[in-house]
Tab-separated table of C-alpha atoms in Angstrom:
chain	number	residue	atom	x	y	z
T	28	MET	CA	15.810	5.913	5.908
T	29	ARG	CA	16.324	4.592	2.387
T	30	VAL	CA	14.348	6.218	-0.442
T	31	LEU	CA	13.976	4.914	-3.983
T	32	GLY	CA	13.197	7.891	-6.213
T	33	VAL	CA	11.576	7.343	-9.599
T	34	ASP	CA	11.362	9.788	-12.494
T	35	PRO	CA	8.754	7.799	-14.427
T	36	GLY	CA	8.810	7.320	-18.185
T	37	LEU	CA	8.610	4.697	-20.898
T	38	THR	CA	11.562	5.827	-23.012
T	39	ARG	CA	13.727	6.580	-19.971
T	40	CYS	CA	12.718	5.853	-16.375
T	41	GLY	CA	15.222	7.199	-13.850
T	42	VAL	CA	15.671	5.268	-10.605
T	43	GLY	CA	17.851	6.510	-7.742
T	44	VAL	CA	18.377	5.032	-4.276
T	45	VAL	CA	19.557	7.390	-1.521
T	46	ASP	CA	20.116	6.840	2.205
T	47	GLY	CA	19.674	9.651	4.694
T	48	GLY	CA	18.191	10.739	7.974
T	49	ALA	CA	18.172	13.423	10.646
T	50	GLY	CA	21.550	15.164	10.741
T	51	LYS	CA	23.111	12.814	8.176
T	52	PRO	CA	24.104	13.945	4.684
T	53	PRO	CA	22.317	12.015	1.908
T	54	ARG	CA	24.360	9.135	0.482
T	55	LEU	CA	24.116	7.615	-3.015
T	56	VAL	CA	23.349	3.877	-2.966
T	57	HIS	CA	22.428	3.221	-6.589
T	58	VAL	CA	21.340	5.020	-9.715
T	59	ASP	CA	20.120	3.623	-13.011
T	60	VAL	CA	17.960	4.438	-16.016
T	61	VAL	CA	15.539	1.858	-17.423
T	62	ARG	CA	15.104	2.313	-21.170
T	63	THR	CA	12.513	0.710	-23.440
T	64	PRO	CA	12.398	0.960	-27.240
T	65	ALA	CA	9.825	3.455	-28.568
T	66	ASP	CA	8.722	1.057	-31.335
T	67	HIS	CA	7.705	-1.689	-28.904
T	68	ASP	CA	4.171	-2.274	-27.736
T	69	ILE	CA	3.161	-0.133	-24.722
T	70	ALA	CA	2.129	-3.127	-22.586
T	71	VAL	CA	5.515	-4.770	-23.236
T	72	ARG	CA	7.349	-1.546	-22.371
T	73	LEU	CA	5.361	-1.261	-19.119
T	74	LEU	CA	6.324	-4.851	-18.289
T	75	GLN	CA	10.008	-4.062	-18.867
T	76	VAL	CA	9.819	-0.985	-16.621
T	77	ALA	CA	7.937	-2.959	-13.937
T	78	GLU	CA	10.404	-5.868	-13.976
T	79	GLU	CA	13.484	-3.678	-13.725
T	80	VAL	CA	12.061	-1.399	-11.027
T	81	GLU	CA	10.798	-4.426	-9.067
T	82	ALA	CA	14.273	-5.967	-9.218
T	83	MET	CA	15.714	-2.744	-7.770
T	84	MET	CA	13.061	-2.654	-5.012
T	85	ASP	CA	13.915	-6.253	-4.115
T	86	THR	CA	17.678	-5.607	-4.181
T	87	TYR	CA	17.766	-2.302	-2.309
T	88	LYS	CA	14.664	-2.724	-0.085
T	89	PRO	CA	13.722	0.966	0.225
T	90	ASP	CA	11.582	2.218	3.130
T	91	VAL	CA	9.711	4.567	0.805
T	92	VAL	CA	9.275	4.955	-2.954
T	93	ALA	CA	9.111	8.607	-4.068
T	94	VAL	CA	7.558	9.139	-7.501
T	95	GLU	CA	7.245	12.315	-9.542
T	96	ARG	CA	3.647	13.480	-9.596
T	97	VAL	CA	2.855	13.746	-13.290
T	98	PHE	CA	0.933	16.670	-14.687
T	99	SER	CA	-0.748	16.935	-18.022
T	100	GLN	CA	1.570	19.324	-19.846
T	101	GLN	CA	2.917	19.350	-23.396
T	102	ASN	CA	2.696	16.159	-25.430
T	103	VAL	CA	-0.401	14.076	-24.649
T	104	ARG	CA	1.139	10.789	-25.792
T	105	THR	CA	4.250	11.311	-23.624
T	106	VAL	CA	2.226	12.314	-20.565
T	107	MET	CA	-0.011	9.263	-20.832
T	108	GLY	CA	3.037	6.956	-21.107
T	109	THR	CA	4.603	8.696	-18.121
T	110	ALA	CA	1.418	8.309	-16.052
T	111	GLN	CA	1.171	4.632	-17.008
T	112	ALA	CA	4.807	4.061	-16.007
T	113	ALA	CA	4.173	5.873	-12.690
T	114	GLY	CA	1.167	3.586	-12.179
T	115	VAL	CA	3.127	0.360	-12.594
T	116	VAL	CA	5.866	1.655	-10.265
T	117	ALA	CA	3.292	2.572	-7.578
T	118	LEU	CA	1.663	-0.848	-8.036
T	119	ALA	CA	5.015	-2.609	-7.570
T	120	ALA	CA	5.567	-0.689	-4.325
T	121	ALA	CA	2.026	-1.380	-3.056
T	122	ARG	CA	2.492	-5.114	-3.698
T	123	ARG	CA	5.576	-4.978	-1.447
T	124	HIS	CA	3.772	-2.869	1.205
T	125	ILE	CA	6.246	-0.030	0.583
T	126	PRO	CA	4.597	3.391	1.020
T	127	VAL	CA	4.540	5.629	-2.055
T	128	ALA	CA	5.035	9.397	-1.803
T	129	TRP	CA	4.356	11.764	-4.696
T	130	HIS	CA	6.244	15.033	-5.238
T	131	THR	CA	5.685	17.573	-7.996
T	132	PRO	CA	8.607	18.659	-10.217
T	133	SER	CA	8.609	22.120	-8.599
T	134	GLU	CA	8.687	20.630	-5.081
T	135	VAL	CA	11.713	18.562	-6.117
T	136	LYS	CA	13.506	21.505	-7.734
T	137	ALA	CA	12.798	23.738	-4.735
T	138	ALA	CA	14.011	21.067	-2.297
T	139	VAL	CA	17.406	20.491	-3.932
T	140	SER	CA	18.147	23.941	-5.339
T	141	GLY	CA	15.946	26.367	-3.395
T	142	ASN	CA	14.323	27.350	-6.690
T	143	GLY	CA	11.085	25.716	-7.879
T	144	SER	CA	11.808	26.617	-11.487
T	145	ALA	CA	15.460	25.495	-11.610
T	146	ASP	CA	16.532	23.989	-14.933
T	147	LYS	CA	17.833	20.443	-15.472
T	148	ALA	CA	21.500	21.521	-15.359
T	149	GLN	CA	21.012	23.275	-11.992
T	150	VAL	CA	19.262	20.216	-10.544
T	151	THR	CA	22.107	17.970	-11.746
T	152	THR	CA	24.713	20.342	-10.264
T	153	MET	CA	22.969	20.396	-6.873
T	154	VAL	CA	22.471	16.603	-6.807
T	155	THR	CA	26.177	16.119	-7.627
T	156	ARG	CA	27.154	18.498	-4.818
T	157	LEU	CA	24.680	17.174	-2.213
T	158	LEU	CA	25.708	13.558	-2.764
T	159	ARG	CA	29.397	14.561	-3.106
T	160	LEU	CA	29.773	12.691	-6.394
T	161	ASP	CA	32.914	12.836	-8.546
T	162	THR	CA	30.920	12.917	-11.786
T	163	ARG	CA	27.569	14.417	-12.722
T	164	PRO	CA	24.835	11.739	-12.974
T	165	LYS	CA	23.673	11.297	-16.583
T	166	PRO	CA	21.210	11.415	-18.282
T	167	ALA	CA	19.003	14.083	-16.640
T	168	ASP	CA	16.481	11.349	-15.688
T	169	ALA	CA	19.089	9.771	-13.388
T	170	ALA	CA	19.741	13.105	-11.670
T	171	ASP	CA	15.984	13.761	-11.408
T	172	ALA	CA	15.419	10.397	-9.712
T	173	LEU	CA	18.144	11.190	-7.170
T	174	ALA	CA	16.681	14.681	-6.647
T	175	LEU	CA	13.285	13.069	-5.943
T	176	ALA	CA	14.821	10.785	-3.321
T	177	ILE	CA	16.659	13.714	-1.673
T	178	CYS	CA	13.483	15.809	-1.797
T	179	HIS	CA	11.593	13.061	0.017
T	180	LEU	CA	14.297	12.691	2.689
T	181	TRP	CA	13.977	16.398	3.436
T	182	ARG	CA	10.249	16.913	3.036
T	183	SER	CA	8.960	13.831	4.856
T	184	PRO	CA	9.961	14.860	8.442
T	185	MET	CA	8.345	18.246	7.768
T	186	GLN	CA	5.199	16.608	6.369
T	187	ALA	CA	5.039	14.274	9.391
T	188	LYS	CA	5.279	17.255	11.775
T	189	LEU	CA	2.565	19.118	9.858
T	190	ALA	CA	0.304	16.067	9.861
T	191	ALA	CA	0.773	15.718	13.637
T	192	LEU	CA	-0.247	19.367	14.099
T	193	THR	CA	-3.363	19.072	11.921
T	194	PRO	CA	-6.373	17.736	13.866
T	195	THR	CA	-7.975	16.081	10.846
T	196	ALA	CA	-5.160	14.769	8.698
T	197	PRO	CA	-5.449	15.590	4.993
T	198	ARG	CA	-5.723	13.015	2.220
T	199	ARG	CA	-3.241	10.193	2.852
T	200	ARG	CA	-0.370	10.182	0.428
T	201	THR	CA	1.487	7.077	1.572
T	202	ALA	CA	0.211	3.530	1.574
T	203	PRO	CA	-0.917	1.942	4.842
T	204	PRO	CA	0.962	-1.289	5.685
T	205	ALA	CA	-1.866	-3.707	4.788
T	206	PRO	CA	-3.345	-2.523	1.512
T	207	ALA	CA	-5.546	-5.450	0.481
T	208	VAL	CA	-8.848	-3.666	1.087
T	209	ARG	CA	-11.541	-5.125	-1.120
T	210	VAL	CA	-14.684	-3.198	-1.813
T	211	ALA	CA	-18.093	-4.760	-2.347
T	212	ARG	CA	-19.063	-4.357	-6.000
N	1	MET	CA	-12.384	-15.163	-29.849
N	2	ARG	CA	-12.874	-13.947	-26.279
N	3	VAL	CA	-12.200	-10.275	-25.556
N	4	LEU	CA	-11.891	-8.665	-22.127
N	5	GLY	CA	-12.758	-4.986	-22.528
N	6	VAL	CA	-11.626	-2.482	-19.911
N	7	ASP	CA	-12.895	1.056	-19.371
N	8	PRO	CA	-10.049	2.088	-17.057
N	9	GLY	CA	-10.514	4.193	-13.951
N	10	LEU	CA	-9.705	4.338	-10.254
N	11	THR	CA	-13.167	5.231	-8.930
N	12	ARG	CA	-14.920	2.868	-11.329
N	13	CYS	CA	-13.141	0.479	-13.709
N	14	GLY	CA	-15.536	-1.316	-16.066
N	15	VAL	CA	-14.626	-4.839	-17.154
N	16	GLY	CA	-16.624	-6.792	-19.734
N	17	VAL	CA	-15.952	-10.189	-21.274
N	18	VAL	CA	-17.532	-10.937	-24.667
N	19	ASP	CA	-17.224	-13.941	-27.000
N	20	GLY	CA	-17.576	-13.570	-30.738
N	21	GLY	CA	-16.160	-14.386	-34.130
N	22	ALA	CA	-16.817	-14.355	-37.870
N	23	GLY	CA	-20.552	-14.691	-38.509
N	24	LYS	CA	-21.404	-15.172	-34.832
N	25	PRO	CA	-23.307	-12.585	-32.795
N	26	PRO	CA	-21.354	-11.302	-29.776
N	27	ARG	CA	-22.246	-13.065	-26.522
N	28	LEU	CA	-21.957	-11.681	-22.976
N	29	VAL	CA	-19.742	-13.798	-20.715
N	30	HIS	CA	-19.221	-11.510	-17.741
N	31	VAL	CA	-19.476	-7.880	-16.741
N	32	ASP	CA	-18.354	-6.146	-13.584
N	33	VAL	CA	-17.207	-2.804	-12.220
N	34	VAL	CA	-14.221	-2.568	-9.895
N	35	ARG	CA	-14.612	0.331	-7.472
N	36	THR	CA	-12.011	1.821	-5.160
N	37	PRO	CA	-12.613	4.507	-2.510
N	38	ALA	CA	-11.539	8.004	-3.550
N	39	ASP	CA	-10.006	8.706	-0.117
N	40	HIS	CA	-7.596	5.781	-0.311
N	41	ASP	CA	-3.989	6.087	-1.370
N	42	ILE	CA	-3.461	5.945	-5.161
N	43	ALA	CA	-0.970	3.055	-4.973
N	44	VAL	CA	-3.431	1.032	-2.875
N	45	ARG	CA	-6.251	1.791	-5.317
N	46	LEU	CA	-4.079	0.686	-8.240
N	47	LEU	CA	-3.342	-2.564	-6.381
N	48	GLN	CA	-7.073	-3.195	-5.866
N	49	VAL	CA	-7.785	-2.587	-9.564
N	50	ALA	CA	-4.863	-4.814	-10.582
N	51	GLU	CA	-5.904	-7.679	-8.279
N	52	GLU	CA	-9.536	-7.695	-9.383
N	53	VAL	CA	-8.739	-7.395	-13.098
N	54	GLU	CA	-6.057	-10.095	-12.801
N	55	ALA	CA	-8.586	-12.416	-11.133
N	56	MET	CA	-10.964	-11.857	-14.070
N	57	MET	CA	-8.162	-12.500	-16.600
N	58	ASP	CA	-7.321	-15.757	-14.810
N	59	THR	CA	-10.970	-16.833	-14.570
N	60	TYR	CA	-12.107	-15.950	-18.100
N	61	LYS	CA	-8.786	-16.402	-19.961
N	62	PRO	CA	-9.395	-13.834	-22.746
N	63	ASP	CA	-7.522	-14.034	-26.068
N	64	VAL	CA	-7.161	-10.253	-26.143
N	65	VAL	CA	-7.515	-7.393	-23.674
N	66	ALA	CA	-9.039	-4.247	-25.239
N	67	VAL	CA	-8.404	-1.047	-23.280
N	68	GLU	CA	-9.757	2.436	-23.870
N	69	ARG	CA	-7.004	4.689	-25.161
N	70	VAL	CA	-6.983	7.582	-22.708
N	71	PHE	CA	-6.675	11.147	-23.874
N	72	SER	CA	-5.806	14.173	-21.827
N	73	GLN	CA	-9.156	15.932	-21.673
N	74	GLN	CA	-10.998	17.682	-18.834
N	75	ASN	CA	-9.813	17.048	-15.284
N	76	VAL	CA	-6.055	16.463	-15.019
N	77	ARG	CA	-6.253	14.463	-11.787
N	78	THR	CA	-8.921	12.135	-13.226
N	79	VAL	CA	-7.021	11.623	-16.476
N	80	MET	CA	-3.822	10.744	-14.642
N	81	GLY	CA	-5.647	8.199	-12.456
N	82	THR	CA	-7.285	6.742	-15.557
N	83	ALA	CA	-3.931	6.458	-17.352
N	84	GLN	CA	-2.358	4.817	-14.302
N	85	ALA	CA	-5.233	2.315	-14.091
N	86	ALA	CA	-4.880	1.586	-17.836
N	87	GLY	CA	-1.158	1.023	-17.219
N	88	VAL	CA	-1.667	-1.597	-14.512
N	89	VAL	CA	-4.295	-3.384	-16.637
N	90	ALA	CA	-1.920	-3.493	-19.644
N	91	LEU	CA	0.866	-4.730	-17.359
N	92	ALA	CA	-1.347	-7.533	-16.026
N	93	ALA	CA	-2.118	-8.625	-19.600
N	94	ALA	CA	1.553	-8.455	-20.662
N	95	ARG	CA	2.558	-10.639	-17.684
N	96	ARG	CA	0.080	-13.258	-18.956
N	97	HIS	CA	1.265	-12.893	-22.596
N	98	ILE	CA	-2.209	-11.675	-23.571
N	99	PRO	CA	-2.043	-9.078	-26.380
N	100	VAL	CA	-3.388	-5.623	-25.551
N	101	ALA	CA	-5.341	-3.548	-28.106
N	102	TRP	CA	-6.165	0.123	-27.583
N	103	HIS	CA	-9.269	1.805	-28.993
N	104	THR	CA	-10.250	5.451	-28.671
N	105	PRO	CA	-13.673	6.405	-27.253
N	106	SER	CA	-14.823	7.587	-30.694
N	107	GLU	CA	-13.714	4.317	-32.354
N	108	VAL	CA	-15.755	2.418	-29.758
N	109	LYS	CA	-18.834	4.622	-30.172
N	110	ALA	CA	-18.619	4.407	-33.963
N	111	ALA	CA	-18.237	0.618	-33.856
N	112	VAL	CA	-21.308	-0.069	-31.718
N	113	SER	CA	-23.623	2.754	-32.792
N	114	GLY	CA	-22.311	3.952	-36.150
N	115	ASN	CA	-21.777	7.382	-34.612
N	116	GLY	CA	-18.386	8.435	-33.186
N	117	SER	CA	-19.988	11.043	-30.970
N	118	ALA	CA	-22.832	8.917	-29.557
N	119	ASP	CA	-23.732	9.665	-25.925
N	120	LYS	CA	-23.540	7.196	-23.035
N	121	ALA	CA	-27.253	6.319	-23.210
N	122	GLN	CA	-26.995	5.468	-26.941
N	123	VAL	CA	-23.935	3.278	-26.319
N	124	THR	CA	-25.758	1.446	-23.509
N	125	THR	CA	-28.833	0.948	-25.729
N	126	MET	CA	-26.744	-0.499	-28.567
N	127	VAL	CA	-24.747	-2.779	-26.240
N	128	THR	CA	-28.005	-4.064	-24.700
N	129	ARG	CA	-29.392	-4.743	-28.187
N	130	LEU	CA	-26.227	-6.278	-29.676
N	131	LEU	CA	-25.775	-8.679	-26.746
N	132	ARG	CA	-29.553	-9.300	-26.582
N	133	LEU	CA	-29.660	-8.531	-22.853
N	134	ASP	CA	-32.885	-8.315	-20.840
N	135	THR	CA	-31.654	-5.359	-18.779
N	136	ARG	CA	-29.393	-2.427	-19.599
N	137	PRO	CA	-25.892	-2.884	-18.111
N	138	LYS	CA	-25.233	-0.362	-15.325
N	139	PRO	CA	-23.345	1.816	-14.530
N	140	ALA	CA	-22.185	3.365	-17.831
N	141	ASP	CA	-18.654	2.033	-17.174
N	142	ALA	CA	-19.981	-1.530	-17.438
N	143	ALA	CA	-21.658	-0.762	-20.782
N	144	ASP	CA	-18.500	1.020	-21.994
N	145	ALA	CA	-16.344	-2.007	-21.172
N	146	LEU	CA	-18.711	-4.272	-23.156
N	147	ALA	CA	-18.735	-1.757	-26.030
N	148	LEU	CA	-14.905	-1.865	-26.073
N	149	ALA	CA	-14.946	-5.659	-26.289
N	150	ILE	CA	-17.519	-5.608	-29.125
N	151	CYS	CA	-15.540	-2.863	-30.888
N	152	HIS	CA	-12.434	-5.045	-30.771
N	153	LEU	CA	-14.288	-8.106	-32.087
N	154	TRP	CA	-15.398	-6.064	-35.092
N	155	ARG	CA	-12.316	-3.969	-35.721
N	156	SER	CA	-9.609	-6.609	-35.312
N	157	PRO	CA	-10.354	-8.674	-38.490
N	158	MET	CA	-10.395	-5.382	-40.441
N	159	GLN	CA	-7.121	-4.262	-38.832
N	160	ALA	CA	-5.540	-7.645	-39.603
N	161	LYS	CA	-6.591	-7.370	-43.274
N	162	LEU	CA	-5.237	-3.817	-43.488
N	163	ALA	CA	-1.949	-4.875	-41.892
N	164	ALA	CA	-1.622	-7.739	-44.418
N	165	LEU	CA	-2.119	-5.278	-47.299
N	166	THR	CA	0.443	-2.777	-45.976
N	167	PRO	CA	4.002	-3.656	-47.067
N	168	THR	CA	5.633	-2.172	-43.957
N	169	ALA	CA	3.295	-2.717	-41.066
N	170	PRO	CA	2.611	0.345	-38.902
N	171	ARG	CA	3.489	0.595	-35.205
N	172	ARG	CA	2.482	-2.612	-33.442
N	173	ARG	CA	-0.479	-2.184	-31.143
N	174	THR	CA	-0.745	-5.668	-29.717
N	175	ALA	CA	1.845	-7.469	-27.655
N	176	PRO	CA	4.004	-10.166	-29.246
N	177	PRO	CA	3.679	-13.558	-27.532
N	178	ALA	CA	7.040	-13.450	-25.695
N	179	PRO	CA	7.385	-9.971	-24.233
N	180	ALA	CA	10.391	-10.342	-21.922
N	181	VAL	CA	12.739	-8.235	-24.054
N	182	ARG	CA	15.394	-6.671	-21.888
N	183	VAL	CA	17.363	-3.712	-23.100
N	184	ALA	CA	20.972	-2.977	-22.220
N	185	ARG	CA	21.109	0.073	-20.005
């Protein structure tokens, strides 16, 4: 399974592609950070993020796109930009019929480090070790995107087993293959 | 000038198209509400919103898209969905080289009713009156989208005059005509 992990953002949007599967160690395929200038118009910045992430989806053809589930924390302006960037990434995946999975920051930290409140340095250290890289991925957004992809590789078989055990499956979190459902207005 | 106003949302996304200009009363061209089912996947819902709003942009060819500037208020989940929907609408406009303007809810209320804290019923009443409609637009999201378009028609000449008077223009809020600026990573 190939996962494209996205740490969404307008100033820096981390994108990491990781291969993995049952019994196989995760393997780095690609990592990059899309940057857009803070003084540009928001719509233009969203277009830049969309175009670069779409190009990566088309090049690396992931089976799943894993995106950080954004919460409303600190700075309102930053959070809104982050949510908008996450939206255009999810849209790009839906257009390609690639399922989108959402993981919270603490789920990602817990998955790679065993500690849901690990700091950025610990996450980077664990990602470097798990992918057996010679150098630490930089900036932190790149490491976070890789951590998201690794988190999905590990959580998704567990989530699938849980869903199979639950008689009425909970709210779907990944896109069905044919998403063009239109609703009568 | 033709303005497409958008009250962004995943459950209900109001879209209103209004024509207007100096000395002319605003005229209703089109109003609609895009709805997506709450139990569908977020990425799929964003795709539905994007496809319907894009179809309206292509049909009505607005000069500007005016979007409600989302703030982090009440319900975190709702706000995030709203921000994501606003993101895909802004992206759709940027892809078509249509400038995007953002107005806050209180700017919109003040523009149509003279009162920045007007309630939904007052906004609907004023929109009905200003566009000389026989029936009140429903639901409130439809009226809000029309109010956004009217707000932009009235605020933009004032904003243009202010920008011309200011020696160093403040942060651009509308997209430049050629947005495909790529930044070295």
